[in-house]
PDB file of C-alpha atoms in Angstrom:
ATOM      1  CA  MET A1466     135.506 281.077 331.924  1.00 93.00           C
ATOM      2  CA  LYS A1467     134.377 281.032 328.308  1.00 93.00           C
ATOM      3  CA  PHE A1468     135.419 282.883 325.151  1.00 93.00           C
ATOM      4  CA  THR A1469     135.510 282.389 321.381  1.00 92.00           C
ATOM      5  CA  ILE A1470     138.285 283.712 319.146  1.00 92.00           C
ATOM      6  CA  ALA A1471     139.561 283.241 315.604  1.00 92.00           C
ATOM      7  CA  ARG A1472     142.457 280.749 315.545  1.00 92.00           C
ATOM      8  CA  ASP A1473     144.769 283.147 313.710  1.00 91.00           C
ATOM      9  CA  ARG A1474     144.265 286.026 316.179  1.00 91.00           C
ATOM     10  CA  LEU A1475     145.757 284.074 319.071  1.00 90.00           C
ATOM     11  CA  LEU A1476     148.207 281.726 317.317  1.00 91.00           C
ATOM     12  CA  LYS A1477     151.281 283.989 317.217  1.00 90.00           C
ATOM     13  CA  ALA A1478     150.788 285.203 320.797  1.00 90.00           C
ATOM     14  CA  LEU A1479     150.321 281.627 321.985  1.00 92.00           C
ATOM     15  CA  GLN A1480     153.516 280.493 320.279  1.00 91.00           C
ATOM     16  CA  LEU A1481     155.537 283.406 321.715  1.00 91.00           C
ATOM     17  CA  VAL A1482     154.333 282.886 325.277  1.00 93.00           C
ATOM     18  CA  THR A1483     154.774 279.104 325.046  1.00 92.00           C
ATOM     19  CA  GLY A1484     158.415 279.700 324.065  1.00 89.00           C
ATOM     20  CA  VAL A1485     159.138 280.980 327.578  1.00 89.00           C
ATOM     21  CA  VAL A1486     157.804 277.820 329.231  1.00 89.00           C
ATOM     22  CA  GLU A1487     160.495 275.225 329.933  1.00 81.00           C
ATOM     23  CA  ARG A1488     159.914 271.629 328.844  1.00 79.00           C
ATOM     24  CA  ARG A1489     161.107 270.048 332.093  1.00 80.00           C
ATOM     25  CA  GLN A1490     159.766 271.779 335.176  1.00 76.00           C
ATOM     26  CA  THR A1491     160.238 271.141 338.867  1.00 80.00           C
ATOM     27  CA  LEU A1492     156.788 272.607 339.548  1.00 86.00           C
ATOM     28  CA  PRO A1493     153.911 271.253 337.417  1.00 88.00           C
ATOM     29  CA  VAL A1494     152.231 274.676 337.199  1.00 90.00           C
ATOM     30  CA  LEU A1495     155.306 276.098 335.387  1.00 91.00           C
ATOM     31  CA  ALA A1496     154.465 273.890 332.383  1.00 92.00           C
ATOM     32  CA  ASN A1497     151.154 275.761 332.120  1.00 93.00           C
ATOM     33  CA  LEU A1498     150.022 279.109 330.776  1.00 94.00           C
ATOM     34  CA  LEU A1499     147.973 281.415 332.952  1.00 95.00           C
ATOM     35  CA  ILE A1500     144.909 282.434 330.933  1.00 95.00           C
ATOM     36  CA  LYS A1501     142.841 285.369 332.197  1.00 94.00           C
ATOM     37  CA  ALA A1502     139.604 286.357 330.487  1.00 93.00           C
ATOM     38  CA  ASP A1503     137.879 289.602 331.494  1.00 92.00           C
ATOM     39  CA  GLU A1504     136.051 292.541 329.925  1.00 89.00           C
ATOM     40  CA  ASP A1505     139.335 293.812 328.420  1.00 87.00           C
ATOM     41  CA  GLY A1506     139.973 290.534 326.556  1.00 90.00           C
ATOM     42  CA  VAL A1507     142.201 287.522 327.059  1.00 93.00           C
ATOM     43  CA  SER A1508     145.756 287.531 328.410  1.00 93.00           C
ATOM     44  CA  LEU A1509     148.221 284.644 328.251  1.00 94.00           C
ATOM     45  CA  THR A1510     151.124 284.508 330.713  1.00 94.00           C
ATOM     46  CA  GLY A1511     154.075 282.113 330.642  1.00 93.00           C
ATOM     47  CA  THR A1512     157.094 282.023 332.929  1.00 91.00           C
ATOM     48  CA  ASP A1513     160.134 279.961 333.848  1.00 87.00           C
ATOM     49  CA  LEU A1514     160.648 282.028 337.055  1.00 86.00           C
ATOM     50  CA  GLU A1515     163.415 284.025 335.348  1.00 83.00           C
ATOM     51  CA  VAL A1516     161.463 285.439 332.424  1.00 86.00           C
ATOM     52  CA  GLU A1517     157.762 286.233 332.269  1.00 89.00           C
ATOM     53  CA  MET A1518     155.961 286.970 329.015  1.00 91.00           C
ATOM     54  CA  VAL A1519     152.413 288.265 328.728  1.00 92.00           C
ATOM     55  CA  ALA A1520     150.395 288.521 325.508  1.00 92.00           C
ATOM     56  CA  ARG A1521     147.005 290.229 325.360  1.00 92.00           C
ATOM     57  CA  THR A1522     144.278 290.267 322.758  1.00 91.00           C
ATOM     58  CA  ASP A1523     140.902 291.940 322.854  1.00 89.00           C
ATOM     59  CA  VAL A1524     138.061 289.529 322.284  1.00 89.00           C
ATOM     60  CA  GLY A1525     134.494 289.252 323.476  1.00 86.00           C
ATOM     61  CA  VAL A1526     134.482 287.197 326.661  1.00 91.00           C
ATOM     62  CA  GLU A1527     131.235 285.391 327.404  1.00 93.00           C
ATOM     63  CA  GLN A1528     132.215 284.418 330.944  1.00 93.00           C
ATOM     64  CA  PRO A1529     135.248 285.925 332.748  1.00 94.00           C
ATOM     65  CA  GLY A1530     137.685 283.838 334.754  1.00 93.00           C
ATOM     66  CA  GLU A1531     141.254 282.621 335.046  1.00 94.00           C
ATOM     67  CA  ILE A1532     142.905 279.206 334.897  1.00 95.00           C
ATOM     68  CA  THR A1533     146.180 277.539 333.942  1.00 95.00           C
ATOM     69  CA  ILE A1534     146.293 275.183 330.935  1.00 95.00           C
ATOM     70  CA  PRO A1535     149.236 273.025 329.753  1.00 94.00           C
ATOM     71  CA  ALA A1536     151.185 275.267 327.375  1.00 93.00           C
ATOM     72  CA  ARG A1537     152.638 272.769 324.894  1.00 93.00           C
ATOM     73  CA  LYS A1538     149.424 270.795 324.521  1.00 94.00           C
ATOM     74  CA  LEU A1539     147.378 273.946 323.946  1.00 94.00           C
ATOM     75  CA  ALA A1540     149.887 275.263 321.391  1.00 94.00           C
ATOM     76  CA  ASP A1541     149.947 271.917 319.555  1.00 94.00           C
ATOM     77  CA  ILE A1542     146.143 271.818 319.415  1.00 94.00           C
ATOM     78  CA  TRP A1543     145.966 275.436 318.249  1.00 93.00           C
ATOM     79  CA  ARG A1544     148.499 274.831 315.451  1.00 93.00           C
ATOM     80  CA  ALA A1545     146.657 271.696 314.291  1.00 93.00           C
ATOM     81  CA  LEU A1546     143.336 273.502 313.847  1.00 93.00           C
ATOM     82  CA  PRO A1547     142.456 274.643 310.312  1.00 91.00           C
ATOM     83  CA  ASP A1548     143.242 278.215 309.218  1.00 90.00           C
ATOM     84  CA  GLY A1549     140.405 280.681 309.622  1.00 89.00           C
ATOM     85  CA  SER A1550     138.475 278.584 312.133  1.00 92.00           C
ATOM     86  CA  ASP A1551     136.801 279.941 315.243  1.00 93.00           C
ATOM     87  CA  VAL A1552     137.912 278.350 318.499  1.00 93.00           C
ATOM     88  CA  SER A1553     135.850 278.223 321.677  1.00 94.00           C
ATOM     89  CA  VAL A1554     137.561 277.752 325.043  1.00 94.00           C
ATOM     90  CA  SER A1555     135.483 276.980 328.113  1.00 94.00           C
ATOM     91  CA  VAL A1556     136.421 275.910 331.624  1.00 94.00           C
ATOM     92  CA  GLU A1557     134.237 273.897 333.947  1.00 93.00           C
ATOM     93  CA  GLY A1558     135.709 272.680 337.217  1.00 89.00           C
ATOM     94  CA  ASP A1559     139.227 271.364 336.641  1.00 91.00           C
ATOM     95  CA  ARG A1560     138.790 270.739 332.896  1.00 95.00           C
ATOM     96  CA  ALA A1561     139.200 273.086 329.930  1.00 95.00           C
ATOM     97  CA  THR A1562     137.442 272.285 326.669  1.00 95.00           C
ATOM     98  CA  VAL A1563     138.740 273.579 323.329  1.00 95.00           C
ATOM     99  CA  LYS A1564     136.223 273.293 320.470  1.00 95.00           C
ATOM    100  CA  SER A1565     136.507 274.136 316.804  1.00 93.00           C
ATOM    101  CA  GLY A1566     134.105 272.742 314.228  1.00 90.00           C
ATOM    102  CA  ARG A1567     133.748 269.038 314.947  1.00 92.00           C
ATOM    103  CA  SER A1568     136.992 268.918 316.954  1.00 92.00           C
ATOM    104  CA  ARG A1569     136.825 268.836 320.718  1.00 95.00           C
ATOM    105  CA  PHE A1570     139.747 268.609 323.154  1.00 95.00           C
ATOM    106  CA  THR A1571     139.637 268.332 326.932  1.00 96.00           C
ATOM    107  CA  LEU A1572     142.669 269.416 328.961  1.00 95.00           C
ATOM    108  CA  ALA A1573     143.392 269.104 332.677  1.00 94.00           C
ATOM    109  CA  THR A1574     143.916 272.430 334.414  1.00 95.00           C
ATOM    110  CA  LEU A1575     145.494 273.733 337.597  1.00 93.00           C
ATOM    111  CA  PRO A1576     144.163 276.618 339.722  1.00 93.00           C
ATOM    112  CA  ALA A1577     145.277 280.106 338.723  1.00 92.00           C
ATOM    113  CA  ASN A1578     146.300 281.001 342.276  1.00 92.00           C
ATOM    114  CA  ASP A1579     149.052 278.313 342.077  1.00 90.00           C
ATOM    115  CA  PHE A1580     150.705 280.204 339.191  1.00 92.00           C
ATOM    116  CA  PRO A1581     153.739 282.222 340.385  1.00 90.00           C
ATOM    117  CA  GLN A1582     153.480 285.986 340.070  1.00 84.00           C
ATOM    118  CA  ILE A1583     156.676 287.839 339.250  1.00 80.00           C
ATOM    119  CA  GLU A1584     156.547 291.146 341.034  1.00 77.00           C
ATOM    120  CA  GLY A1585     157.457 294.181 338.977  1.00 72.00           C
ATOM    121  CA  GLY A1586     159.750 296.578 340.772  1.00 71.00           C
ATOM    122  CA  GLU A1587     159.681 300.325 340.833  1.00 76.00           C
ATOM    123  CA  THR A1588     161.685 301.897 338.028  1.00 75.00           C
ATOM    124  CA  ASP A1589     163.873 304.965 338.258  1.00 76.00           C
ATOM    125  CA  VAL A1590     164.264 305.443 334.507  1.00 77.00           C
ATOM    126  CA  VAL A1591     161.795 305.229 331.629  1.00 79.00           C
ATOM    127  CA  VAL A1592     163.278 305.138 328.128  1.00 81.00           C
ATOM    128  CA  SER A1593     161.545 305.569 324.770  1.00 81.00           C
ATOM    129  CA  VAL A1594     163.315 303.830 321.914  1.00 84.00           C
ATOM    130  CA  ALA A1595     162.101 302.621 318.533  1.00 87.00           C
ATOM    131  CA  GLN A1596     161.602 298.891 318.198  1.00 89.00           C
ATOM    132  CA  ALA A1597     164.068 298.703 315.317  1.00 91.00           C
ATOM    133  CA  ASP A1598     166.716 300.506 317.397  1.00 90.00           C
ATOM    134  CA  LEU A1599     166.206 298.183 320.363  1.00 90.00           C
ATOM    135  CA  ARG A1600     166.497 295.161 318.097  1.00 93.00           C
ATOM    136  CA  ALA A1601     169.697 296.569 316.599  1.00 93.00           C
ATOM    137  CA  LEU A1602     171.116 297.204 320.089  1.00 94.00           C
ATOM    138  CA  ILE A1603     170.551 293.572 321.031  1.00 94.00           C
ATOM    139  CA  ASP A1604     171.513 291.998 317.691  1.00 95.00           C
ATOM    140  CA  GLN A1605     174.767 293.947 317.426  1.00 94.00           C
ATOM    141  CA  VAL A1606     176.175 292.560 320.683  1.00 95.00           C
ATOM    142  CA  ALA A1607     174.356 289.247 321.304  1.00 93.00           C
ATOM    143  CA  PHE A1608     177.037 287.234 319.486  1.00 93.00           C
ATOM    144  CA  ALA A1609     179.592 288.201 322.142  1.00 91.00           C
ATOM    145  CA  MET A1610     177.575 286.907 325.118  1.00 91.00           C
ATOM    146  CA  ALA A1611     178.856 283.747 326.770  1.00 88.00           C
ATOM    147  CA  GLN A1612     176.775 280.584 326.582  1.00 87.00           C
ATOM    148  CA  GLN A1613     176.481 278.665 329.869  1.00 80.00           C
ATOM    149  CA  ASP A1614     179.636 280.140 331.395  1.00 80.00           C
ATOM    150  CA  VAL A1615     180.150 279.475 335.106  1.00 80.00           C
ATOM    151  CA  ARG A1616     180.793 283.197 335.439  1.00 84.00           C
ATOM    152  CA  TYR A1617     177.064 283.903 335.187  1.00 79.00           C
ATOM    153  CA  PHE A1618     177.528 287.650 334.643  1.00 78.00           C
ATOM    154  CA  LEU A1619     179.108 286.901 331.228  1.00 86.00           C
ATOM    155  CA  ASN A1620     175.912 285.151 330.106  1.00 86.00           C
ATOM    156  CA  GLY A1621     174.063 288.472 329.921  1.00 88.00           C
ATOM    157  CA  MET A1622     174.185 291.916 328.408  1.00 92.00           C
ATOM    158  CA  LEU A1623     174.725 295.331 329.988  1.00 93.00           C
ATOM    159  CA  PHE A1624     172.136 298.028 329.185  1.00 91.00           C
ATOM    160  CA  GLU A1625     173.519 301.452 330.024  1.00 91.00           C
ATOM    161  CA  VAL A1626     171.150 304.419 330.020  1.00 89.00           C
ATOM    162  CA  THR A1627     172.474 307.980 330.014  1.00 87.00           C
ATOM    163  CA  GLY A1628     170.797 311.299 329.352  1.00 82.00           C
ATOM    164  CA  ASP A1629     170.818 311.022 325.569  1.00 85.00           C
ATOM    165  CA  HIS A1630     171.716 307.461 324.574  1.00 88.00           C
ATOM    166  CA  LEU A1631     171.234 303.784 325.300  1.00 92.00           C
ATOM    167  CA  ARG A1632     174.253 301.481 325.101  1.00 94.00           C
ATOM    168  CA  THR A1633     174.499 297.681 325.123  1.00 95.00           C
ATOM    169  CA  VAL A1634     177.691 295.803 325.942  1.00 96.00           C
ATOM    170  CA  ALA A1635     178.406 292.057 325.988  1.00 94.00           C
ATOM    171  CA  THR A1636     181.500 289.915 326.435  1.00 93.00           C
ATOM    172  CA  ASP A1637     182.418 286.264 326.836  1.00 91.00           C
ATOM    173  CA  GLY A1638     185.873 287.012 328.222  1.00 89.00           C
ATOM    174  CA  HIS A1639     187.521 286.884 324.784  1.00 91.00           C
ATOM    175  CA  ARG A1640     185.372 289.177 322.650  1.00 93.00           C
ATOM    176  CA  LEU A1641     183.753 292.497 323.493  1.00 95.00           C
ATOM    177  CA  ALA A1642     180.886 294.118 321.583  1.00 96.00           C
ATOM    178  CA  MET A1643     179.257 297.498 322.112  1.00 96.00           C
ATOM    179  CA  CYS A1644     176.423 299.352 320.379  1.00 95.00           C
ATOM    180  CA  THR A1645     175.060 302.830 321.120  1.00 93.00           C
ATOM    181  CA  LYS A1646     171.777 304.447 319.990  1.00 91.00           C
ATOM    182  CA  SER A1647     170.206 307.756 320.901  1.00 86.00           C
ATOM    183  CA  CYS A1648     166.987 307.724 322.929  1.00 81.00           C
ATOM    184  CA  GLU A1649     164.547 309.902 324.851  1.00 76.00           C
ATOM    185  CA  LEU A1650     164.212 309.787 328.627  1.00 71.00           C
TER     186      LEU A1650
END
């Protein structure tokens, strides 16, 4: 696998995907990001087995492939590189090399087939909602969610979809918050 990309084009995506990866893992591969390079570009995948986040960017790939690279180390290296620099990532065997200018970093990798795949289920409902409306739905009720309650169902949020609106509801057993926005099915 080999590709070259501007540092700034991948920095935000790398930071977002790395945020999903837990610091202390029971499986070593969960501390890594799955990086896939193909003719469509590069995709980064991070998971903690509960949440999976994928970021994609289109870039010219010199040699396609897939591998897992330690997430925190890669993000730290990427942040430390100078603004506006081009970064080359290449994989040979079980080592990934990140080069930019005179800087060169070598990272240990794990095989991509060891990375857990979260299966997407079939959906019954597809909803179209503006990003600002979805953010408002979450922000308006997130304060009422429980934090680390033994009643695990209070640690989440209910999304209710009807024919003409989307509603979010959250409670911690003492407070209750609800927000409703119209949407298209």
